[in-house]
CSV table of C-alpha atoms and ligand atoms in Angstrom, one decimal:
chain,number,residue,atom,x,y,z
A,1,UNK,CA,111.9,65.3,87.9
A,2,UNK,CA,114.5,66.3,90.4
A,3,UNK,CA,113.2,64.7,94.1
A,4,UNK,CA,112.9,66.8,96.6
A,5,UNK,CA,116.4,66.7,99.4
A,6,UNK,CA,115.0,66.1,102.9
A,7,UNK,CA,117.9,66.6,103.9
A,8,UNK,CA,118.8,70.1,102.7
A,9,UNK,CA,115.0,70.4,103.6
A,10,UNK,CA,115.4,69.6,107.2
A,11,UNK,CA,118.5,71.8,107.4
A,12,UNK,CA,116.5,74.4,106.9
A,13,UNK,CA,114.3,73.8,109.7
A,14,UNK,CA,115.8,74.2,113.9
A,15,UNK,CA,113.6,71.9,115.3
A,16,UNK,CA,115.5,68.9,113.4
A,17,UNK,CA,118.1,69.3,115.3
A,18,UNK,CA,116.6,70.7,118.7
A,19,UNK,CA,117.3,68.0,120.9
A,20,UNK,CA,114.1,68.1,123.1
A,21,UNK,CA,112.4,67.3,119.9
A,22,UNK,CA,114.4,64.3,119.6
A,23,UNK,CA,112.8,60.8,118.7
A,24,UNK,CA,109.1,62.8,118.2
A,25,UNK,CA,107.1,63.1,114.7
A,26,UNK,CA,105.3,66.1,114.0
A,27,UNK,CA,101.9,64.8,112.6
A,28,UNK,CA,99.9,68.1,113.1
A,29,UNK,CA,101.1,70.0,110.8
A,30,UNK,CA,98.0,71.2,109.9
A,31,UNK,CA,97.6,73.3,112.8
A,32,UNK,CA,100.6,74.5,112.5
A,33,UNK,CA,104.3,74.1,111.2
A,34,UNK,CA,107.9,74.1,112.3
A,35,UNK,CA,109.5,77.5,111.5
A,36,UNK,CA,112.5,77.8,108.8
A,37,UNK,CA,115.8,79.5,109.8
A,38,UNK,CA,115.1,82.5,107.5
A,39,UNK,CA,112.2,83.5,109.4
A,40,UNK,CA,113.3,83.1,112.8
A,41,UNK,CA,117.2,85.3,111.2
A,42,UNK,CA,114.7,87.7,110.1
A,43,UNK,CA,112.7,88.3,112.9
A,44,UNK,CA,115.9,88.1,115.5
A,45,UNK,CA,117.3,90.7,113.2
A,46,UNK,CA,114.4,93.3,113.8
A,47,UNK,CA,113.9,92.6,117.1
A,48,UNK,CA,117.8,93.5,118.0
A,49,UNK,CA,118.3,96.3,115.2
A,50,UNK,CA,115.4,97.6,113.3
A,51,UNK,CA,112.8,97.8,116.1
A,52,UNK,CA,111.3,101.4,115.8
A,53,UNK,CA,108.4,102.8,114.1
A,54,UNK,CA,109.1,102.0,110.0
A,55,UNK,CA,109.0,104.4,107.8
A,56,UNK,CA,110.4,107.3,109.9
A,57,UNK,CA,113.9,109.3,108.0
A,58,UNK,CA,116.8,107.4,110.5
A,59,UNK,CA,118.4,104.3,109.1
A,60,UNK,CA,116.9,101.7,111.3
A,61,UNK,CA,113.4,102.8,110.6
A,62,UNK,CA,114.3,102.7,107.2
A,63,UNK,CA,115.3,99.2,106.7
A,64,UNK,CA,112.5,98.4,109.1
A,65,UNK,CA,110.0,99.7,106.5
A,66,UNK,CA,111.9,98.2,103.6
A,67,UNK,CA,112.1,94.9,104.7
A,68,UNK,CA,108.0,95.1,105.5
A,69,UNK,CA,107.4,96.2,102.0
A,70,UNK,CA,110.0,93.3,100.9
A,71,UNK,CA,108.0,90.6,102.6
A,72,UNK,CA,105.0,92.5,100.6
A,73,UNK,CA,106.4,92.6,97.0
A,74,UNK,CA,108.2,89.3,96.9
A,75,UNK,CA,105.5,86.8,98.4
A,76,UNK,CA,102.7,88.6,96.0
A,77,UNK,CA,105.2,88.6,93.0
A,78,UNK,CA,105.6,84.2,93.8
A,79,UNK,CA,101.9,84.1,94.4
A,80,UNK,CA,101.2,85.9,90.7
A,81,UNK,CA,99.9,89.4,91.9
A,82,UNK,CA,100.3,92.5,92.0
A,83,UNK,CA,102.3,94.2,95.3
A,84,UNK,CA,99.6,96.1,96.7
A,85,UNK,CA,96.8,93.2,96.5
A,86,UNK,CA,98.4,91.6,99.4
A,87,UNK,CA,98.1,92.6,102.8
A,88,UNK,CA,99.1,91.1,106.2
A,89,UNK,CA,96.2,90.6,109.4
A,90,UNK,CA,96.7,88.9,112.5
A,91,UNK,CA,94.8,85.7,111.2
A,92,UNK,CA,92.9,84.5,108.6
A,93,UNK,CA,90.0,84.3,111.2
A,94,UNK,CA,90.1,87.9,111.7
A,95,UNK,CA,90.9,88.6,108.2
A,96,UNK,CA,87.7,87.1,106.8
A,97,UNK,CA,85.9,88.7,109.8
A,98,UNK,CA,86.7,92.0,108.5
A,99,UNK,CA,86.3,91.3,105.1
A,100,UNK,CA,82.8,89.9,105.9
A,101,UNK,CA,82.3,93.2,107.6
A,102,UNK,CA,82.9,95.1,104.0
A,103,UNK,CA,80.4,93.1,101.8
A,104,UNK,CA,77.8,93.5,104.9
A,105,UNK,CA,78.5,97.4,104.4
A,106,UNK,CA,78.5,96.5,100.3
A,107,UNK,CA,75.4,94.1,99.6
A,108,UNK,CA,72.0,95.0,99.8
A,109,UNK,CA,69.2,92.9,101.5
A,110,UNK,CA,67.9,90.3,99.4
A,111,UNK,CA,71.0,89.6,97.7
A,112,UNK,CA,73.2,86.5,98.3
A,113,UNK,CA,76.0,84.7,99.5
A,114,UNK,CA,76.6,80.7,98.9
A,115,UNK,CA,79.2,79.4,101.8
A,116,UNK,CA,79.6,75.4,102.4
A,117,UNK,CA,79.4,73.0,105.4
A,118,UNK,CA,82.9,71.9,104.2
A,119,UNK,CA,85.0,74.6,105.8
A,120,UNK,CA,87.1,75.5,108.7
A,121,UNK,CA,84.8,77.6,111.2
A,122,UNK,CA,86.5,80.8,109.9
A,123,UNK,CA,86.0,80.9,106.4
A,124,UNK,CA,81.5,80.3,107.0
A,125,UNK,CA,80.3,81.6,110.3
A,126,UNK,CA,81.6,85.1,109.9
A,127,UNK,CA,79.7,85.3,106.4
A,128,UNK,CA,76.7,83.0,108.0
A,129,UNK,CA,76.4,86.6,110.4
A,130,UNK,CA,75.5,88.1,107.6
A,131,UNK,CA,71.8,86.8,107.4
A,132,UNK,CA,71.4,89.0,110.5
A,133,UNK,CA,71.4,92.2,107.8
A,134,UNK,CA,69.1,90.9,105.9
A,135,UNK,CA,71.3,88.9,103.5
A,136,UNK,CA,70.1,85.4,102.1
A,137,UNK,CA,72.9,82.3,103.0
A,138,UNK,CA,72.8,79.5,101.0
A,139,UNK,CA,74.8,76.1,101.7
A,140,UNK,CA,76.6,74.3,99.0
A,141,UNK,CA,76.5,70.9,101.5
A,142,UNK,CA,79.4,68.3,101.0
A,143,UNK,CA,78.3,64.7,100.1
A,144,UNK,CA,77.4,63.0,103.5
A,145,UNK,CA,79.6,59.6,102.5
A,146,UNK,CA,82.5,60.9,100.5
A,147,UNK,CA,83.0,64.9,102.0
A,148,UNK,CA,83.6,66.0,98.6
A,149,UNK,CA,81.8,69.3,97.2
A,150,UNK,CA,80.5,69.2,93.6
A,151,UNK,CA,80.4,71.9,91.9
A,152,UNK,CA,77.1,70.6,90.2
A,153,UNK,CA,75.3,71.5,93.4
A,154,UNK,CA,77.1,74.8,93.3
A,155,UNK,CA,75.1,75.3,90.1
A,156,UNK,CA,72.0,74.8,91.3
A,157,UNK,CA,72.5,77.4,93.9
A,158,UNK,CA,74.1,80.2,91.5
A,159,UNK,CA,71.5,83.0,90.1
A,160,UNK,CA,71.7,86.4,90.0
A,161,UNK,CA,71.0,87.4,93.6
A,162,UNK,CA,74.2,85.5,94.3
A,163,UNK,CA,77.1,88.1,94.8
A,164,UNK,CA,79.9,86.1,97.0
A,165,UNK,CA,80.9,82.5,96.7
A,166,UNK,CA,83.3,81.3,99.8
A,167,UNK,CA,84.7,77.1,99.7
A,168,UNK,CA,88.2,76.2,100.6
A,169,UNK,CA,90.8,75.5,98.6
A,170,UNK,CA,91.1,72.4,100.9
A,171,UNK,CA,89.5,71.2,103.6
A,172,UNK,CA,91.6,70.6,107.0
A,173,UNK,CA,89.2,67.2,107.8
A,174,UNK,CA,88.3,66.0,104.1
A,175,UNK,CA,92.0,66.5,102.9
A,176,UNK,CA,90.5,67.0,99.1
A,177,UNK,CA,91.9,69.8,96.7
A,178,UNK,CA,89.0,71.3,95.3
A,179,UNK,CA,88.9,72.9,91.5
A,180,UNK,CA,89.4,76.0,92.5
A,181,UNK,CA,89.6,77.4,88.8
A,182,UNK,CA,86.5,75.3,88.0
A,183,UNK,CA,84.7,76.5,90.9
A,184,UNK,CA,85.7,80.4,90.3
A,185,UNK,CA,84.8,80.7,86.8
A,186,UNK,CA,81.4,78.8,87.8
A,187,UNK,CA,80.8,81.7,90.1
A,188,UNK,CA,82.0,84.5,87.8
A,189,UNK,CA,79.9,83.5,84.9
A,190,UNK,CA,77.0,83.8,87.2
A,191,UNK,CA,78.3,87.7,87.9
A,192,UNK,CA,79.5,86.5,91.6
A,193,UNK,CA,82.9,87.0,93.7
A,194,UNK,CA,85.0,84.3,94.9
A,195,UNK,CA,86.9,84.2,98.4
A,196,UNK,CA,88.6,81.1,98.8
A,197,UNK,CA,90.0,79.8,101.7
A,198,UNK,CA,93.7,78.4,101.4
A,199,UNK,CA,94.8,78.0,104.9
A,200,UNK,CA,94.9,74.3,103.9
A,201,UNK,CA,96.6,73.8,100.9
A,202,UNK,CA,99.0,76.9,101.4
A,203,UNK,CA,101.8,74.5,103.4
A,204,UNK,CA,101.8,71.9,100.7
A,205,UNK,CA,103.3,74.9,98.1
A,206,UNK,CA,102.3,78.3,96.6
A,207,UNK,CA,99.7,78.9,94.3
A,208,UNK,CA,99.3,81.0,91.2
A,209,UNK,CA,96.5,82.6,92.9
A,210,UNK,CA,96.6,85.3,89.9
A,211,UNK,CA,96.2,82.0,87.4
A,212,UNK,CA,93.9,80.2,90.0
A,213,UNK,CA,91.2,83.1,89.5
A,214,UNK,CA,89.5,84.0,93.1
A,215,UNK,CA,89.2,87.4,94.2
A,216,UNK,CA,90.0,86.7,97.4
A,217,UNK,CA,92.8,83.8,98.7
A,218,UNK,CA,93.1,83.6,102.4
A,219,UNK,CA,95.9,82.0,104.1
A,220,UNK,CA,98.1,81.7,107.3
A,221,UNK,CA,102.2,82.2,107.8
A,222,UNK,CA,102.0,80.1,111.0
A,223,UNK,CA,101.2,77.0,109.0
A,224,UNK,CA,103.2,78.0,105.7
A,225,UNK,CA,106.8,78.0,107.6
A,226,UNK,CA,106.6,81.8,109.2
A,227,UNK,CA,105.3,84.2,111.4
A,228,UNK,CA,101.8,84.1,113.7
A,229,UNK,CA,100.2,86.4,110.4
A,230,UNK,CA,97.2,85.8,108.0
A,231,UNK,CA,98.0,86.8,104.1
A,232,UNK,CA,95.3,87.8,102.1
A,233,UNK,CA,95.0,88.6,98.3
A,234,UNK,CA,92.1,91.0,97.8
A,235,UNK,CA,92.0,91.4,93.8
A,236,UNK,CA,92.1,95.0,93.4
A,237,UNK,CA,88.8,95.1,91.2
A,238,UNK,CA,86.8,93.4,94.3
A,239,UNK,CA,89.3,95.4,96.5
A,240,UNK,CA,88.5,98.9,95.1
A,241,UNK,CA,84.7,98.4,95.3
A,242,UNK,CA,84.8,97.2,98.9
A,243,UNK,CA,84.4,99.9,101.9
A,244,UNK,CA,87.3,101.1,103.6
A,245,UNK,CA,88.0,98.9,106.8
A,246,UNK,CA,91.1,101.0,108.1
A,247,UNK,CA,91.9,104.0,108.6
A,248,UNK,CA,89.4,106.8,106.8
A,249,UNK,CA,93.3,108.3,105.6
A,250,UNK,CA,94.3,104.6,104.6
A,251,UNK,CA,91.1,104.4,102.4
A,252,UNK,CA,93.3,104.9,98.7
A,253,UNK,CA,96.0,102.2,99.7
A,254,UNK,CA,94.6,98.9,98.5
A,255,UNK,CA,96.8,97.1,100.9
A,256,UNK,CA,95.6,98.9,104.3
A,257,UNK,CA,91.9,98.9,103.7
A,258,UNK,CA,91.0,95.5,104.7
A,259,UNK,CA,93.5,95.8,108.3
A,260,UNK,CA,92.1,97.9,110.7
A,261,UNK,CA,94.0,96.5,113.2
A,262,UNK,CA,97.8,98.2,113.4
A,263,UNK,CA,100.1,95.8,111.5
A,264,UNK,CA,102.8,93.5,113.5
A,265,UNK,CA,105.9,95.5,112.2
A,266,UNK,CA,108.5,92.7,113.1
A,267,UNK,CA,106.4,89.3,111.8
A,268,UNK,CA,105.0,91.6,108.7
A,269,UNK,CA,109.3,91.7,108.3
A,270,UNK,CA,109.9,88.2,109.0
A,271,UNK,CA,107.3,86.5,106.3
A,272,UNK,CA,110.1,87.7,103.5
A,273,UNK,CA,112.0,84.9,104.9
A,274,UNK,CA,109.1,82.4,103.5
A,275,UNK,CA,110.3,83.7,100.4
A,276,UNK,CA,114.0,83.2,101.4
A,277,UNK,CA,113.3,79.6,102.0
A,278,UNK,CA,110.8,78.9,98.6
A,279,UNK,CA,114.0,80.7,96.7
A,280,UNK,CA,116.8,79.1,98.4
A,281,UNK,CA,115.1,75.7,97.9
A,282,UNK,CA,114.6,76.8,94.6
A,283,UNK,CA,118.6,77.7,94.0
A,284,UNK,CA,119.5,74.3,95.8
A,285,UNK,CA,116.9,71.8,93.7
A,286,UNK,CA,116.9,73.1,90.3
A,287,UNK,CA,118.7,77.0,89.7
A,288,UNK,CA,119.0,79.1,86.8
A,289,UNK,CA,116.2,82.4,86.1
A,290,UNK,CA,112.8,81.9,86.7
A,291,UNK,CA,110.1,84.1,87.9
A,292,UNK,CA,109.3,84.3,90.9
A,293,UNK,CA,105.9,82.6,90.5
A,294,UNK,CA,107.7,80.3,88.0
A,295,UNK,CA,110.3,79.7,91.2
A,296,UNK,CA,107.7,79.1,93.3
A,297,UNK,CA,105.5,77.3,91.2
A,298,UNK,CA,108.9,74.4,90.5
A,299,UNK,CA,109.2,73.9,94.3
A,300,UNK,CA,105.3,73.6,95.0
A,301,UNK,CA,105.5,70.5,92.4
A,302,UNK,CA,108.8,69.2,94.2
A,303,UNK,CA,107.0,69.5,97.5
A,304,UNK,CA,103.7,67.8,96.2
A,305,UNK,CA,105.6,65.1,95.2
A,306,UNK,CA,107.5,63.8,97.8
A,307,UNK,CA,104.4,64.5,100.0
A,308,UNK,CA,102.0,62.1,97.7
A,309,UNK,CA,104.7,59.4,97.9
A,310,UNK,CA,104.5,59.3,101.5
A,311,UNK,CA,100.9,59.7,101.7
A,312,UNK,CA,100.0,56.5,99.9
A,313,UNK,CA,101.0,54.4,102.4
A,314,UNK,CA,99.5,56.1,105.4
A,315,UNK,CA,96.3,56.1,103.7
A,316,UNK,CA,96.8,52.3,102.6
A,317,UNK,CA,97.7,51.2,106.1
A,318,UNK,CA,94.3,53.2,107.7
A,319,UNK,CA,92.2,52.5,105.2
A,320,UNK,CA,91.6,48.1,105.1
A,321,UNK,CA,90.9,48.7,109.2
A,322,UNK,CA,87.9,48.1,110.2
A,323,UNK,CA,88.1,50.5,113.2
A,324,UNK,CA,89.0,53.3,111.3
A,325,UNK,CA,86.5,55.6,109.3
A,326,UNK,CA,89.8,57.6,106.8
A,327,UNK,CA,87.4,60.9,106.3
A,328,UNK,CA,88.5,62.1,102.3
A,329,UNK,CA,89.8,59.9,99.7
A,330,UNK,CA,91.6,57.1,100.0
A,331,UNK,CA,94.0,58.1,97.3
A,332,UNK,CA,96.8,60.6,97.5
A,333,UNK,CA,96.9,62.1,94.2
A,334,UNK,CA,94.7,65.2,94.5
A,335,UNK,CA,94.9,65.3,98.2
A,336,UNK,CA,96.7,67.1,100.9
A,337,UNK,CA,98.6,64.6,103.6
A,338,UNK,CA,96.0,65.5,105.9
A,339,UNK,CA,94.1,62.7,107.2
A,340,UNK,CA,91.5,62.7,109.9
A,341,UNK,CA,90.2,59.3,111.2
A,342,UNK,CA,87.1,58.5,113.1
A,343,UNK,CA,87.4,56.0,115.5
A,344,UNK,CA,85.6,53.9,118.0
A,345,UNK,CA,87.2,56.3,121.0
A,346,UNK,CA,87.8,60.0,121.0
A,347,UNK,CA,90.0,61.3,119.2
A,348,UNK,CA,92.1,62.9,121.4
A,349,UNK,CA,92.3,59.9,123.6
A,350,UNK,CA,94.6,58.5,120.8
A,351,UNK,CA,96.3,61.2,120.1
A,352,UNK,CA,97.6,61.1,124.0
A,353,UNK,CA,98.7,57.2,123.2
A,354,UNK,CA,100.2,58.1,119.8
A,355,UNK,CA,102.5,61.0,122.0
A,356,UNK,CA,103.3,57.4,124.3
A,357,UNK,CA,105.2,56.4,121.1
A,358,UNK,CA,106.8,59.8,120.3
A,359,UNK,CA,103.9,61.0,117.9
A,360,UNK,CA,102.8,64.6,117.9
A,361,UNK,CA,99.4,64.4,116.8
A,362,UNK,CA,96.1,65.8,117.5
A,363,UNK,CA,92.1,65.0,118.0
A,364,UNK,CA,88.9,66.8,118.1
A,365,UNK,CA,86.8,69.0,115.4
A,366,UNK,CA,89.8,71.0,114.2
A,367,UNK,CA,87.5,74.0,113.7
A,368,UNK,CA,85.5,71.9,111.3
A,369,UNK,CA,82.3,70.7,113.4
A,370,UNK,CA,80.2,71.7,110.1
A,371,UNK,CA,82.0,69.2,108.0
A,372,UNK,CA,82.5,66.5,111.0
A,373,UNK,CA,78.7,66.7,111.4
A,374,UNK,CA,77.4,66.4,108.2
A,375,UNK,CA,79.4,62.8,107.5
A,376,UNK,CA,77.8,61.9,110.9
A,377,UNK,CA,80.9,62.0,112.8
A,378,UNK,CA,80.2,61.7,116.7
A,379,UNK,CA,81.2,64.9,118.1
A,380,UNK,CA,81.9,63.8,121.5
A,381,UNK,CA,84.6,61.4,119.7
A,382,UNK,CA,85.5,64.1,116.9
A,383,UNK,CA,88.3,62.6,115.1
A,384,UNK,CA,92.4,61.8,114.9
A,385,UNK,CA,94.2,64.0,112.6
A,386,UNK,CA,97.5,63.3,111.2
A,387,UNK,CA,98.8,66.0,109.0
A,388,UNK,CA,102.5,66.2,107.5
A,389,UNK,CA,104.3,68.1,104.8
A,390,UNK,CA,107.1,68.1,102.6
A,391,UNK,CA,109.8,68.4,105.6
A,392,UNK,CA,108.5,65.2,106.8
A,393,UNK,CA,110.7,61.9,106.2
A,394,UNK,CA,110.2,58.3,105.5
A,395,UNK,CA,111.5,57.1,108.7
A,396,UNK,CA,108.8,58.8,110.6
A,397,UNK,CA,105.7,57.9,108.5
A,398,UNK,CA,107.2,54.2,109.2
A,399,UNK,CA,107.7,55.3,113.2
A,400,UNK,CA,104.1,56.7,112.7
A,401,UNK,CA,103.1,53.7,110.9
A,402,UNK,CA,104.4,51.2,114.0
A,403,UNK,CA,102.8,53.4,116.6
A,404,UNK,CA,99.2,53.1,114.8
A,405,UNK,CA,99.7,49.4,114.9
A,406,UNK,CA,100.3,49.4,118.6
A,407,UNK,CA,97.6,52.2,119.7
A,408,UNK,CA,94.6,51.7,117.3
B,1,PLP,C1,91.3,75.6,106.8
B,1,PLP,C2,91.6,76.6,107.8
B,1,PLP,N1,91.0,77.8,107.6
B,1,PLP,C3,91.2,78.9,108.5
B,1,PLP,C4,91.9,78.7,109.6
B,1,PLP,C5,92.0,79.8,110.6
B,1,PLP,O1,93.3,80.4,110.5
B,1,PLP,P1,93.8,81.4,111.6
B,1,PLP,O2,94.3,80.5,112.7
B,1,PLP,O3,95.0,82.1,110.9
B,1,PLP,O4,92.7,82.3,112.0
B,1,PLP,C6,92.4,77.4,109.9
B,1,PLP,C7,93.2,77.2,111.2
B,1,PLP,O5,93.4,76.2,111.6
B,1,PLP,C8,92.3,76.4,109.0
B,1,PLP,O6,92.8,75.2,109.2
């Protein structure tokens, strides 16, 4: 297989070559990413010439609305859906927020939703709420030593009161890629909906979320290379049956019923340049047709790849010390190169010595206090997290490697 051109990669990126950002290693990643040049053309563009009400007869309006519906068609069509099952909120925190809202309005009392203690805050509490109206929450609890989720446990919590299942895709502590296709068709044979909760795993590559299964698949632009936007794939079987959330006018377009809030023109615009970059990295690695999902199916693999080479030896290096609790498995393959460490000190007290050594990295509960607590993590101390992706380079996993030596 073709490797992946971390060069052409960091081209594509400003803040390579921002010289304030000189001689410093982005390790939080996973809270959010650089920005690639197609984005930031994209959204300069409709900020200086298209930025009017869309959708109104006059030219500027025009391309204003075409290039929102663009962003719309092209990212569902790599993500293996159809155009109007995606839709753009402000977050994925208040895009599960409103969903929750919806199945509150659709489930009766009595019946049930299974979420786990292995998610960010955003993808549980909102649904947790839900117990308020009368509907049963069950926890699908991670493993106390390992973090992992098996879905044998899930079993035992599926029956036919169960109408929602919510687990992420990845967690942003644990770092393990969960079987989502396992997982959904566990649910569905047991006559349940799945939401799952990509935030994680969407910066390591896009997903087939059409092959993958869930109804729902959550995730956020900020972290996948774009805009400040969540995405969100309602399926439109799920999305149909759902109340309106919008708009009472909005309530037939599948793609505005789930966004109450009035969509960010300019950054809706801007996330087609997310699939500039997946197709231009595309061209530059491999070329020839493909689909897009094919397209962006060939770079996710390229990206994996040169990520779970680099992660090995982080994880190697953290793993033999005897300070250092690695939260998730020890072993790269099946696991995003997002690594939390528990430590004798706060996490965040590192994290200031790592920036001493020109590491930008990060420490606390990351949203994830559920997950933290359950492996007995001390929450005053939280943990270190060091998160990368595919832009990342060997020379600053070494730099990160030498700065771990000196500060833990
Ligand atoms: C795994 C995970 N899920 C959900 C979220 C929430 O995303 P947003 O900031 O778009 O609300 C985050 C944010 O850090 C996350 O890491």
């Amino acid at each position: 297989m073709t490797d992946l051109d971390t060069a052409w990669v960091r081209a594509q990126f400003p803040a390579f070559a921002e010289p304030s950002l000189q001689g410093q290693a982005f390790f939080e990643n996973a809270g959010g990413s650089y920005t690639c040049q197609p984005v930031i053309d994209r959204l300069t563009r409709y900020y200086t010439q298209r930025k009017v009400q869309p959708y109104a007869p006059y030219p500027a309006s025009q391309l204003a609305g075409a290039e929102m519906d663009e962003a719309r068609q092209r990212l569902a069509a790599m993500l293996g859906v159809e155009t109007d099952e995606l839709s753009f909120g402000p977050s994925t925190t208040q895009n599960t927020y409103v969903l929750a809202q919806a199945f509150g309005q659709l489930l009766e009392p009595g019946e049930a939703i299974i979420v786990t203690n292995q998610d960010h805050e955003a993808n549980t509490g909102p649904w947790r709420r839900l117990a308020d109206r009368g509907i049963e929450l069950r926890e699908w609890c991670i493993d106390p030593e390992t973090g992992q989720l098996n879905p044998d446990d899930l079993e035992n919590l599926l029956d036919d009161k169960v109408r929602l299942v919510c687990f992420p895709h990845c967690s942003n502590v644990v770092g393990q890629v969960n079987p989502v296709v396992e997982i959904t068709a566990l649910a569905h044979a047991a006559g349940a909906f799945v939401c799952v909760d990509g935030v994680s795993y969407a910066p390591h590559g896009f997903v087939d979320v059409g092959a993958l299964g869930p109804d729902i698949y959550l995730f956020s632009a900020y972290k996948t290379f774009g805009p400040h936007q969540g995405l969100m794939v309602v399926r439109r079987a799920l999305g149909a049956l759902l109340p309106n959330q919008g708009h009472v006018f909005n309530g037939d377009t599948l793609y505005k019923r789930f966004t109450p809030a009035g969509p960010d023109h300019a950054q809706i615009a801007a996330c087609a340049g997310m699939a500039d970059y997946v197709d231009d990295a595309y061209r530059h690695h491999i070329g020839g047709d493909a689909s897009p999902v094919a397209r962006a199916g060939a770079v996710h693999d390229l990206m994996r790849a040169h990520e779970t080479a680099l992660l090995q030896p982080l994880l190697d290096a953290v793993k033999s010390r005897n300070s250092v609790r690695l939260i998730g498995p020890d072993t790269a393959r099946n696991r995003a190169p997002t690594v939390a460490l528990a430590l004798n000190r706060p996490g965040e007290e590192v994290a200031v010595d790592l920036a001493q050594h020109g590491i930008m990295a990060g420490g606390g509960d990351f949203y994830a206090g559920r997950a933290l607590g359950a492996m007995g993590v001390d929450p005053a101390k939280g943990v270190l997290r060091l998160s990368f992706t595919h832009y990342t380079s060997a020379g600053e996993i070494d730099q990160l490697l030498t700065a771990l030596d000196a500060v833990l």
